[in-house]
Coordinates of C-alpha atoms in Angstrom, one line a residue:
M1 CA -15.2 -7.2 4.6
Q2 CA -17.0 -8.9 1.8
H3 CA -20.5 -8.2 3.4
A4 CA -19.5 -4.6 4.0
L5 CA -18.6 -4.1 0.3
R6 CA -21.8 -5.6 -0.9
G7 CA -23.7 -3.2 1.2
T8 CA -21.8 0.0 0.3
G9 CA -24.8 2.3 0.0
R10 CA -24.8 3.7 3.6
S11 CA -21.0 3.7 3.7
L12 CA -20.8 5.6 0.4
M13 CA -23.2 8.2 1.8
R14 CA -21.1 8.7 4.9
S15 CA -17.8 8.7 3.0
G16 CA -18.2 10.7 -0.1
F17 CA -21.5 11.4 -1.9
K18 CA -23.0 13.1 1.1
T19 CA -20.0 14.9 2.6
G20 CA -18.4 16.1 -0.6
A21 CA -15.2 14.0 0.0
L22 CA -15.3 13.0 -3.6
G23 CA -13.1 16.0 -4.4
R24 CA -13.3 17.0 -8.0
T25 CA -15.4 14.1 -9.3
G26 CA -19.0 15.1 -9.1
V27 CA -20.7 15.6 -12.5
R28 CA -17.5 14.9 -14.4
W29 CA -17.0 11.4 -13.1
M30 CA -20.5 10.0 -13.7
G31 CA -21.8 12.4 -16.2
S32 CA -24.7 13.2 -13.9
S33 CA -25.6 16.6 -15.5
A34 CA -28.1 14.8 -17.7
I35 CA -29.9 13.5 -14.6
S36 CA -32.3 15.9 -12.8
G37 CA -32.4 16.3 -9.1
G38 CA -29.3 14.1 -8.5
S39 CA -31.3 11.0 -7.6
G40 CA -30.5 9.2 -10.8
Y41 CA -26.8 10.0 -10.2
M42 CA -27.0 8.6 -6.8
L43 CA -28.7 5.4 -7.9
G44 CA -26.2 5.0 -10.7
A45 CA -23.3 5.6 -8.5
L46 CA -24.6 3.1 -5.9
A47 CA -25.1 0.5 -8.6
V48 CA -21.5 0.9 -9.8
V49 CA -20.1 0.6 -6.3
G50 CA -22.4 -2.3 -5.5
A51 CA -21.3 -4.2 -8.6
G52 CA -17.7 -3.3 -7.9
G53 CA -18.0 -4.5 -4.3
T54 CA -19.4 -7.8 -5.5
M55 CA -16.4 -8.2 -7.9
Y56 CA -13.9 -7.2 -5.2
A57 CA -15.4 -9.7 -2.8
A58 CA -15.1 -12.4 -5.4
R59 CA -11.5 -11.5 -6.1
L60 CA -10.7 -11.7 -2.4
R61 CA -12.1 -15.2 -2.3
K62 CA -10.1 -16.2 -5.4
N63 CA -6.9 -14.8 -4.0
K64 CA -7.4 -16.8 -0.8
S65 CA -8.0 -20.0 -2.8
S66 CA -4.4 -20.1 -3.9
T67 CA -1.2 -19.0 -2.1
A68 CA 2.3 -18.4 -3.4
D69 CA 3.3 -21.7 -1.7
D70 CA 1.0 -23.5 -4.0
V71 CA 2.8 -22.4 -7.1
N72 CA 6.4 -21.6 -6.0
D73 CA 9.0 -23.9 -7.6
T74 CA 11.0 -23.5 -4.4
E75 CA 13.3 -26.6 -4.8
A76 CA 14.2 -25.9 -8.4
I77 CA 14.7 -22.1 -7.8
S78 CA 17.0 -22.9 -4.8
K79 CA 19.4 -24.5 -7.2
L80 CA 19.8 -21.4 -9.4
S81 CA 22.6 -18.9 -8.9
I82 CA 22.4 -15.2 -9.3
D83 CA 24.3 -15.6 -12.5
D84 CA 21.7 -18.0 -13.8
L85 CA 19.1 -15.4 -13.2
R86 CA 21.1 -12.7 -14.9
K87 CA 21.7 -15.0 -17.9
N88 CA 18.2 -16.2 -18.4
G89 CA 16.1 -13.4 -17.0
V90 CA 12.5 -13.4 -15.7
I91 CA 9.0 -12.4 -16.7
L92 CA 7.4 -10.0 -14.2
Y93 CA 3.6 -9.7 -14.0
R94 CA 2.7 -6.4 -12.3
Y95 CA 0.6 -3.3 -12.0
L96 CA 2.6 -0.3 -12.8
T97 CA 1.8 1.6 -9.6
C98 CA 1.7 -1.4 -7.3
P99 CA 4.2 -0.7 -4.5
F100 CA 5.1 -4.4 -4.0
C101 CA 5.7 -4.7 -7.7
G102 CA 7.8 -1.6 -7.5
K103 CA 10.1 -3.0 -4.8
L104 CA 10.6 -6.2 -6.8
K105 CA 11.3 -4.3 -10.0
A106 CA 13.9 -2.2 -8.1
F107 CA 15.6 -5.3 -6.8
L108 CA 15.8 -6.7 -10.4
D109 CA 17.2 -3.4 -11.6
Y110 CA 19.8 -3.2 -8.8
Q111 CA 20.9 -6.8 -9.4
K112 CA 20.9 -6.3 -13.2
I113 CA 18.6 -9.2 -13.7
P114 CA 16.9 -8.7 -17.1
Y115 CA 13.1 -8.9 -17.2
Q116 CA 10.1 -8.8 -19.5
L117 CA 7.2 -6.7 -18.0
V118 CA 3.6 -7.9 -18.4
E119 CA 1.1 -5.3 -17.4
V120 CA -1.8 -7.2 -15.9
D121 CA -5.4 -6.1 -16.4
P122 CA -6.5 -5.3 -12.8
L123 CA -10.1 -6.2 -13.4
F124 CA -10.0 -9.4 -15.5
K125 CA -6.4 -10.5 -15.1
S126 CA -6.5 -12.3 -18.4
Q127 CA -2.7 -12.2 -18.6
M128 CA -2.4 -14.5 -15.6
K129 CA -4.9 -17.2 -16.7
G130 CA -3.5 -20.6 -16.5
L131 CA -0.7 -19.7 -14.1
G132 CA -2.5 -21.0 -11.0
Y133 CA -2.0 -17.7 -9.1
S134 CA -3.8 -14.4 -9.5
K135 CA -1.8 -11.9 -7.3
V136 CA 0.9 -9.5 -8.4
P137 CA 3.8 -9.3 -8.4
F138 CA 4.4 -12.8 -9.9
I139 CA 7.5 -13.9 -11.8
Q140 CA 8.3 -16.7 -14.1
I141 CA 12.0 -17.5 -14.3
N142 CA 13.4 -18.5 -17.7
T143 CA 15.5 -21.6 -17.9
E144 CA 17.8 -23.3 -20.4
N145 CA 14.8 -25.1 -21.7
P146 CA 12.6 -22.6 -23.6
D147 CA 9.5 -24.6 -22.8
E148 CA 10.1 -24.6 -19.0
K149 CA 9.6 -21.7 -16.7
L150 CA 9.9 -21.7 -12.9
S151 CA 7.2 -19.7 -10.9
M152 CA 7.4 -17.7 -7.8
G153 CA 5.0 -15.3 -6.0
D154 CA 5.1 -13.0 -3.0
S155 CA 7.5 -10.1 -3.4
Y156 CA 9.0 -10.4 0.1
E157 CA 9.9 -14.1 -0.5
I158 CA 11.2 -13.4 -4.0
V159 CA 13.5 -10.6 -2.8
S160 CA 14.7 -12.7 0.2
S161 CA 15.4 -15.7 -2.0
F162 CA 17.2 -13.7 -4.7
G163 CA 19.0 -11.5 -2.1
K164 CA 20.6 -14.6 -0.6
K165 CA 21.9 -15.6 -4.0
A166 CA 23.4 -12.2 -4.4
N167 CA 25.0 -12.3 -1.0
M168 CA 22.9 -9.4 0.3
V169 CA 22.9 -10.1 4.1
E170 CA 19.8 -9.6 6.1
T171 CA 20.2 -8.5 9.7
E172 CA 17.6 -7.9 12.3
E173 CA 17.9 -4.2 11.5
I174 CA 17.2 -4.8 7.9
T175 CA 14.3 -7.1 8.7
K176 CA 12.8 -4.3 10.9
W177 CA 12.9 -1.8 8.1
R178 CA 11.5 -4.3 5.6
K179 CA 8.6 -4.9 7.9
W180 CA 8.1 -1.1 8.1
V181 CA 8.0 -0.9 4.3
S182 CA 5.3 -3.6 4.0
E183 CA 3.2 -2.6 7.0
E184 CA 3.5 1.1 7.1
L185 CA 5.2 2.9 4.2
V186 CA 3.1 1.1 1.6
R187 CA -0.1 2.0 3.4
Y188 CA 0.9 5.7 3.8
M189 CA 1.7 5.8 0.1
T190 CA -1.6 4.2 -0.8
L191 CA -3.5 6.6 1.5
N192 CA -2.0 9.6 -0.1
L193 CA -3.1 8.4 -3.5
S194 CA -6.7 7.8 -2.4
R195 CA -7.8 10.7 -0.2
T196 CA -10.7 11.5 -2.6
M197 CA -12.6 9.7 -5.3
W198 CA -10.9 11.8 -7.9
E199 CA -7.5 10.8 -6.7
C200 CA -8.5 7.1 -6.9
W201 CA -9.6 7.6 -10.5
D202 CA -6.4 9.5 -11.3
S203 CA -4.3 6.8 -9.7
A204 CA -6.0 4.2 -11.8
A205 CA -5.4 6.2 -15.0
Y206 CA -1.9 4.5 -15.4
I207 CA -3.8 1.7 -17.1
D208 CA -4.4 4.0 -20.1
T209 CA -0.7 3.6 -21.0
A210 CA -1.0 -0.2 -21.3
D211 CA -1.6 -0.8 -25.0
E212 CA -2.2 -4.5 -24.6
I213 CA -5.3 -4.0 -22.4
P214 CA -8.6 -3.3 -24.3
A215 CA -10.1 0.2 -24.0
I216 CA -13.3 -1.1 -22.5
N217 CA -11.4 -2.9 -19.8
K218 CA -9.5 0.2 -19.0
F219 CA -12.7 2.2 -18.5
L220 CA -14.3 -0.5 -16.4
S221 CA -11.3 -0.8 -14.2
K222 CA -11.5 2.9 -13.4
A223 CA -15.3 3.0 -13.1
F224 CA -15.4 0.0 -10.7
G225 CA -12.0 0.3 -9.2
A226 CA -12.0 4.0 -8.1
P227 CA -15.0 3.9 -5.8
I228 CA -14.0 0.5 -4.3
M229 CA -10.4 1.7 -3.8
Y230 CA -11.7 4.9 -2.0
L231 CA -13.8 2.8 0.4
V232 CA -11.2 0.1 1.0
V233 CA -8.4 2.6 1.7
N234 CA -10.4 5.1 3.7
H235 CA -12.9 3.0 5.6
F236 CA -12.3 -0.7 5.5
V237 CA -8.6 -1.5 5.4
T238 CA -5.7 1.0 4.9
R239 CA -6.7 3.9 7.2
P240 CA -8.0 1.7 10.0
K241 CA -4.8 -0.4 10.0
L242 CA -2.6 2.7 10.1
K243 CA -4.6 3.9 13.1
K244 CA -3.8 0.7 14.9
L245 CA -0.1 1.4 14.1
G246 CA -0.3 4.8 15.7
Y247 CA -1.6 7.1 13.0
S248 CA -4.1 9.5 14.5
G249 CA -6.1 9.9 11.3
V250 CA -6.3 13.6 12.1
G251 CA -4.5 16.2 10.0
D252 CA -2.6 16.1 6.8
E253 CA -1.9 12.7 5.3
R254 CA 0.9 14.2 3.3
E255 CA 2.7 15.4 6.5
A256 CA 2.3 11.9 8.0
L257 CA 3.9 10.3 4.9
F258 CA 6.7 12.8 4.7
G259 CA 7.4 12.3 8.4
Q260 CA 7.8 8.6 7.8
L261 CA 10.3 9.2 4.9
D262 CA 12.2 11.8 6.9
S263 CA 12.5 9.3 9.7
W264 CA 13.8 6.7 7.3
I265 CA 16.5 9.1 6.2
S266 CA 17.5 10.3 9.6
T267 CA 17.5 7.0 11.5
G268 CA 17.7 4.4 8.7
V269 CA 20.2 6.0 6.2
S270 CA 21.7 8.4 8.8
S271 CA 25.0 9.9 7.7
S272 CA 25.9 7.1 5.3
P273 CA 25.2 7.1 1.5
F274 CA 22.8 4.2 2.1
H275 CA 21.2 2.2 4.9
G276 CA 23.7 -0.5 3.9
G277 CA 26.6 1.9 4.2
K278 CA 28.6 2.3 1.1
A279 CA 26.2 0.1 -0.9
P280 CA 22.5 -0.4 -0.7
S281 CA 20.9 -3.0 1.6
I282 CA 17.7 -4.9 0.8
A283 CA 16.0 -2.2 2.9
D284 CA 17.3 0.6 0.6
V285 CA 16.1 -1.2 -2.5
E286 CA 12.6 -1.9 -1.1
V287 CA 12.0 1.7 0.2
Y288 CA 13.3 3.0 -3.2
G289 CA 11.1 0.6 -5.1
V290 CA 7.9 1.6 -3.3
I291 CA 8.6 5.3 -3.9
N292 CA 9.7 4.8 -7.5
A293 CA 6.5 3.0 -8.4
L294 CA 4.9 6.5 -8.4
R295 CA 7.6 8.1 -10.5
G296 CA 5.9 10.7 -12.7
Y297 CA 2.9 11.2 -10.3
P298 CA 2.5 14.5 -8.5
L299 CA 3.1 12.7 -5.2
Y300 CA 6.6 11.6 -6.4
S301 CA 7.5 15.2 -7.2
E302 CA 6.3 16.3 -3.8
I303 CA 8.4 13.7 -2.1
L304 CA 11.5 15.1 -3.9
E305 CA 10.6 18.7 -3.0
K306 CA 9.3 18.3 0.6
T307 CA 11.3 15.5 2.2
T308 CA 14.9 14.9 3.0
A309 CA 14.9 11.8 0.7
R310 CA 15.9 13.5 -2.5
E311 CA 19.6 13.0 -2.4
W312 CA 19.3 9.4 -1.3
I313 CA 16.8 8.8 -4.1
G314 CA 19.3 10.3 -6.6
R315 CA 22.0 7.9 -5.3
M316 CA 19.6 5.0 -5.6
D317 CA 18.7 6.0 -9.2
K318 CA 22.3 5.6 -10.1
Q319 CA 22.5 2.2 -8.4
C320 CA 19.4 1.0 -10.2
G321 CA 20.4 2.4 -13.6
R322 CA 17.7 5.1 -13.7
E323 CA 18.2 8.6 -15.0
P324 CA 17.6 11.3 -12.4
F325 CA 14.0 12.6 -12.3
V326 CA 13.7 16.2 -13.5
L327 CA 11.2 18.3 -11.6

């Protein structure tokens, strides 16, 4: 993976710049109209992607150097009750459109656990320096002592731990759907945000709303992040993993995603208001959170318009204290 990203020139030719898979980017993205013959554009683009690939490889190494188990205050957190969490609240480090952050935020909303959001700079992650962990989502739990905070990473483990405190049961059926969320739904959502270079750039534009992140960092995150995201999703990770899970890779990615969501409604939720029956299960909350992370994006509106999930999403909005989305 790391070596592949460092040598992205040939991959980039195959995946976008040669075939036109960049969608609407072209001159607008790199400002290449000032460069004659397109060769300067090509070299500049390859330089950006090569530098971004090196940064991405470095990030992978850093992420692997520390795990959630290294920083989780498991023993102390095990002694907290759900009422303790609701009383003291948490700090949630996240990316706005991160699906794993979305499902954790949805759980906090559903359980009425107050939180402070910290939008993390995806390129430099300065907001997480000194925490001993660099992945999102990550939480710090406030305690009675203002100078003491308890840490926990890994959205699956956080939701499982807090769910037990809230007496949300987890059956084999629920575990099956949670696995589907993490291994399939998240990847189908990511694929549908990253089909072209322009979509990758547009998906990264959420960072423009984060006032605490410097403007230059926002630009660099998009300039480096968009081409790397395009390659990672379409050639190195997401699409290949979905193919191993049965996705043919042929045809409309939207139809594949919508089919997954329709299956969730028909077999997961079925004729009940929620998968959990009269009240949401952890599976309900996680599916909703992954979808809701894209609230306001065109894809979110398409999900409401073109799948059978709209009424269920409306019920989950009420459960999580959200106003209905107006198309």
